[in-house]
Amino acid sequence: QVQLVESGGGLVQAGGSLRLSCAASGMIFTLHAMAWYRQAPGKQRELVAGVTTGGITNYADSVKGRFTISRDNAKNTVYLQMNSLKPEDTAVYYCNAQHRITRLNSWGQGTQVTVSS
C-alpha cells in the first residue's frame, strides 16, 4: 500500500522560504514520477512542480525561478524548496506519485502553506 507523508508546511511571511518533504513507502520509489500539486480555497488543484524517474523537472510558470523540486532515491523522499514566497502561494500542498508504466496515481494527505503579506 502506497503511503505518501508530507511535512514542512506552515506560516511564513512574504519573501520567506519553506521546504516541503514527502516521504514515500509501500512502493518502488524509482519507478514513480513525483510531483507537488497545490489547491487554494475555491480553486482547482494545480501542478506546481514535477520530477521524472530520470530526474527531469518541470514547473508551473508561476513558481519558476522560486521553487525547486528534487528527489532523493536513497531516502524515498521528494522535496520542494520554496523561496521568495508570495501570499498567492497560500494553499494546501499535495505530494503525488505516478507509476511510470501503469500511470496509477497516489496522493498524500496534504500540508498547509500560508504566506502572510
PDB file of C-alpha atoms in Angstrom:
ATOM      1  CA  GLN A   1       0.000   0.000   0.000  1.00  0.00           C
ATOM      2  CA  VAL A   2       1.455   3.287  -1.145  1.00  0.00           C
ATOM      3  CA  GLN A   3       1.810   5.903   1.543  1.00  0.00           C
ATOM      4  CA  LEU A   4       2.956   9.473   0.991  1.00  0.00           C
ATOM      5  CA  VAL A   5       3.545  11.633   4.049  1.00  0.00           C
ATOM      6  CA  GLU A   6       4.130  15.362   3.600  1.00  0.00           C
ATOM      7  CA  SER A   7       5.769  17.639   6.119  1.00  0.00           C
ATOM      8  CA  GLY A   8       7.286  21.093   6.312  1.00  0.00           C
ATOM      9  CA  GLY A   9       4.264  23.308   5.791  1.00  0.00           C
ATOM     10  CA  GLY A  10       3.486  26.271   7.993  1.00  0.00           C
ATOM     11  CA  LEU A  11       3.043  30.001   8.249  1.00  0.00           C
ATOM     12  CA  VAL A  12       5.680  32.286   6.744  1.00  0.00           C
ATOM     13  CA  GLN A  13       5.911  35.945   5.822  1.00  0.00           C
ATOM     14  CA  ALA A  14       6.062  37.054   2.227  1.00  0.00           C
ATOM     15  CA  GLY A  15       9.608  36.763   0.911  1.00  0.00           C
ATOM     16  CA  GLY A  16      10.379  33.860   3.211  1.00  0.00           C
ATOM     17  CA  SER A  17      11.202  30.241   2.486  1.00  0.00           C
ATOM     18  CA  LEU A  18       9.872  26.811   3.308  1.00  0.00           C
ATOM     19  CA  ARG A  19      10.994  23.307   2.423  1.00  0.00           C
ATOM     20  CA  LEU A  20       8.380  20.624   1.973  1.00  0.00           C
ATOM     21  CA  SER A  21       9.228  16.944   2.220  1.00  0.00           C
ATOM     22  CA  CYS A  22       7.285  13.898   1.087  1.00  0.00           C
ATOM     23  CA  ALA A  23       8.358  10.508   2.382  1.00  0.00           C
ATOM     24  CA  ALA A  24       7.134   7.558   0.327  1.00  0.00           C
ATOM     25  CA  SER A  25       6.645   3.972   1.420  1.00  0.00           C
ATOM     26  CA  GLY A  26       4.959   0.849   0.126  1.00  0.00           C
ATOM     27  CA  MET A  27       6.172   1.401  -3.423  1.00  0.00           C
ATOM     28  CA  ILE A  28       9.260   1.186  -5.601  1.00  0.00           C
ATOM     29  CA  PHE A  29      10.231   4.832  -5.474  1.00  0.00           C
ATOM     30  CA  THR A  30      12.455   4.759  -8.546  1.00  0.00           C
ATOM     31  CA  LEU A  31       9.535   3.602 -10.717  1.00  0.00           C
ATOM     32  CA  HIS A  32       7.473   6.670  -9.884  1.00  0.00           C
ATOM     33  CA  ALA A  33       7.473  10.175 -11.203  1.00  0.00           C
ATOM     34  CA  MET A  34       6.910  12.538  -8.297  1.00  0.00           C
ATOM     35  CA  ALA A  35       5.151  15.861  -8.198  1.00  0.00           C
ATOM     36  CA  TRP A  36       3.793  18.587  -5.963  1.00  0.00           C
ATOM     37  CA  TYR A  37       0.329  19.997  -6.505  1.00  0.00           C
ATOM     38  CA  ARG A  38      -1.487  22.700  -4.614  1.00  0.00           C
ATOM     39  CA  GLN A  39      -5.051  23.731  -4.050  1.00  0.00           C
ATOM     40  CA  ALA A  40      -6.122  27.123  -2.788  1.00  0.00           C
ATOM     41  CA  PRO A  41      -9.608  27.728  -1.357  1.00  0.00           C
ATOM     42  CA  GLY A  42     -12.181  27.895  -4.132  1.00  0.00           C
ATOM     43  CA  LYS A  43      -9.687  26.916  -6.803  1.00  0.00           C
ATOM     44  CA  GLN A  44      -8.825  23.749  -8.658  1.00  0.00           C
ATOM     45  CA  ARG A  45      -5.828  21.659  -7.748  1.00  0.00           C
ATOM     46  CA  GLU A  46      -2.864  22.645  -9.930  1.00  0.00           C
ATOM     47  CA  LEU A  47       0.530  21.198 -10.720  1.00  0.00           C
ATOM     48  CA  VAL A  48       3.358  23.104  -9.046  1.00  0.00           C
ATOM     49  CA  ALA A  49       6.398  21.021  -9.986  1.00  0.00           C
ATOM     50  CA  GLY A  50       7.280  17.540 -11.113  1.00  0.00           C
ATOM     51  CA  VAL A  51      10.350  15.336 -11.404  1.00  0.00           C
ATOM     52  CA  THR A  52      10.541  12.243 -13.558  1.00  0.00           C
ATOM     53  CA  THR A  53      12.190   8.955 -12.687  1.00  0.00           C
ATOM     54  CA  GLY A  54      15.150  10.195 -14.696  1.00  0.00           C
ATOM     55  CA  GLY A  55      15.398  13.456 -12.803  1.00  0.00           C
ATOM     56  CA  ILE A  56      13.877  15.772 -15.392  1.00  0.00           C
ATOM     57  CA  THR A  57      11.972  18.602 -13.746  1.00  0.00           C
ATOM     58  CA  ASN A  58       9.132  20.861 -14.810  1.00  0.00           C
ATOM     59  CA  TYR A  59       7.482  23.819 -13.110  1.00  0.00           C
ATOM     60  CA  ALA A  60       4.371  25.913 -13.288  1.00  0.00           C
ATOM     61  CA  ASP A  61       5.161  29.329 -14.750  1.00  0.00           C
ATOM     62  CA  SER A  62       4.049  30.965 -11.513  1.00  0.00           C
ATOM     63  CA  VAL A  63       6.826  29.313  -9.489  1.00  0.00           C
ATOM     64  CA  LYS A  64       9.703  29.147 -11.971  1.00  0.00           C
ATOM     65  CA  GLY A  65      12.864  30.619 -10.513  1.00  0.00           C
ATOM     66  CA  ARG A  66      11.465  30.483  -6.968  1.00  0.00           C
ATOM     67  CA  PHE A  67      10.717  26.792  -6.304  1.00  0.00           C
ATOM     68  CA  THR A  68      12.971  23.784  -6.761  1.00  0.00           C
ATOM     69  CA  ILE A  69      11.850  20.176  -6.760  1.00  0.00           C
ATOM     70  CA  SER A  70      14.311  17.392  -6.041  1.00  0.00           C
ATOM     71  CA  ARG A  71      14.253  13.713  -5.204  1.00  0.00           C
ATOM     72  CA  ASP A  72      16.478  11.534  -3.055  1.00  0.00           C
ATOM     73  CA  ASN A  73      16.046   7.965  -4.260  1.00  0.00           C
ATOM     74  CA  ALA A  74      18.109   6.623  -1.376  1.00  0.00           C
ATOM     75  CA  LYS A  75      15.669   8.137   1.110  1.00  0.00           C
ATOM     76  CA  ASN A  76      12.469   7.609  -0.921  1.00  0.00           C
ATOM     77  CA  THR A  77      11.777  11.298  -0.476  1.00  0.00           C
ATOM     78  CA  VAL A  78      10.881  14.212  -2.713  1.00  0.00           C
ATOM     79  CA  TYR A  79      11.396  17.815  -1.681  1.00  0.00           C
ATOM     80  CA  LEU A  80      10.046  21.188  -2.682  1.00  0.00           C
ATOM     81  CA  GLN A  81      12.235  24.140  -1.781  1.00  0.00           C
ATOM     82  CA  MET A  82      10.128  27.278  -1.895  1.00  0.00           C
ATOM     83  CA  ASN A  83      11.846  30.665  -1.855  1.00  0.00           C
ATOM     84  CA  SER A  84      10.564  34.219  -2.249  1.00  0.00           C
ATOM     85  CA  LEU A  85       7.128  33.089  -1.176  1.00  0.00           C
ATOM     86  CA  LYS A  86       4.132  35.225  -2.054  1.00  0.00           C
ATOM     87  CA  PRO A  87       0.663  35.407  -0.488  1.00  0.00           C
ATOM     88  CA  GLU A  88      -0.722  33.806  -3.656  1.00  0.00           C
ATOM     89  CA  ASP A  89       1.336  30.697  -2.868  1.00  0.00           C
ATOM     90  CA  THR A  90      -1.003  30.049   0.064  1.00  0.00           C
ATOM     91  CA  ALA A  91      -2.620  26.642  -0.443  1.00  0.00           C
ATOM     92  CA  VAL A  92      -2.676  23.043   0.673  1.00  0.00           C
ATOM     93  CA  TYR A  93       0.259  21.317  -0.998  1.00  0.00           C
ATOM     94  CA  TYR A  94      -0.113  17.676  -2.015  1.00  0.00           C
ATOM     95  CA  CYS A  95       2.527  15.131  -2.896  1.00  0.00           C
ATOM     96  CA  ASN A  96       1.776  12.913  -5.901  1.00  0.00           C
ATOM     97  CA  ALA A  97       3.375   9.721  -7.158  1.00  0.00           C
ATOM     98  CA  GLN A  98       2.657   8.301 -10.600  1.00  0.00           C
ATOM     99  CA  HIS A  99       3.869   4.851 -11.650  1.00  0.00           C
ATOM    100  CA  ARG A 100       5.834   5.197 -14.866  1.00  0.00           C
ATOM    101  CA  ILE A 101       4.137   2.192 -16.520  1.00  0.00           C
ATOM    102  CA  THR A 102       0.649   1.825 -15.041  1.00  0.00           C
ATOM    103  CA  ARG A 103       0.187   5.613 -14.590  1.00  0.00           C
ATOM    104  CA  LEU A 104      -1.511   4.840 -11.292  1.00  0.00           C
ATOM    105  CA  ASN A 105      -1.626   7.939  -9.098  1.00  0.00           C
ATOM    106  CA  SER A 106      -1.203   8.104  -5.342  1.00  0.00           C
ATOM    107  CA  TRP A 107      -1.679  11.170  -3.137  1.00  0.00           C
ATOM    108  CA  GLY A 108      -0.548  12.378   0.232  1.00  0.00           C
ATOM    109  CA  GLN A 109      -2.858  13.971   2.778  1.00  0.00           C
ATOM    110  CA  GLY A 110      -1.606  17.485   2.107  1.00  0.00           C
ATOM    111  CA  THR A 111       0.224  20.117   4.120  1.00  0.00           C
ATOM    112  CA  GLN A 112      -0.919  23.695   4.598  1.00  0.00           C
ATOM    113  CA  VAL A 113       1.298  26.566   3.467  1.00  0.00           C
ATOM    114  CA  THR A 114       0.202  30.048   4.463  1.00  0.00           C
ATOM    115  CA  VAL A 115       2.084  33.137   3.333  1.00  0.00           C
ATOM    116  CA  SER A 116       1.215  36.368   5.094  1.00  0.00           C
ATOM    117  CA  SER A 117       1.651  39.759   3.473  1.00  0.00           C
TER     118      SER A 117
END
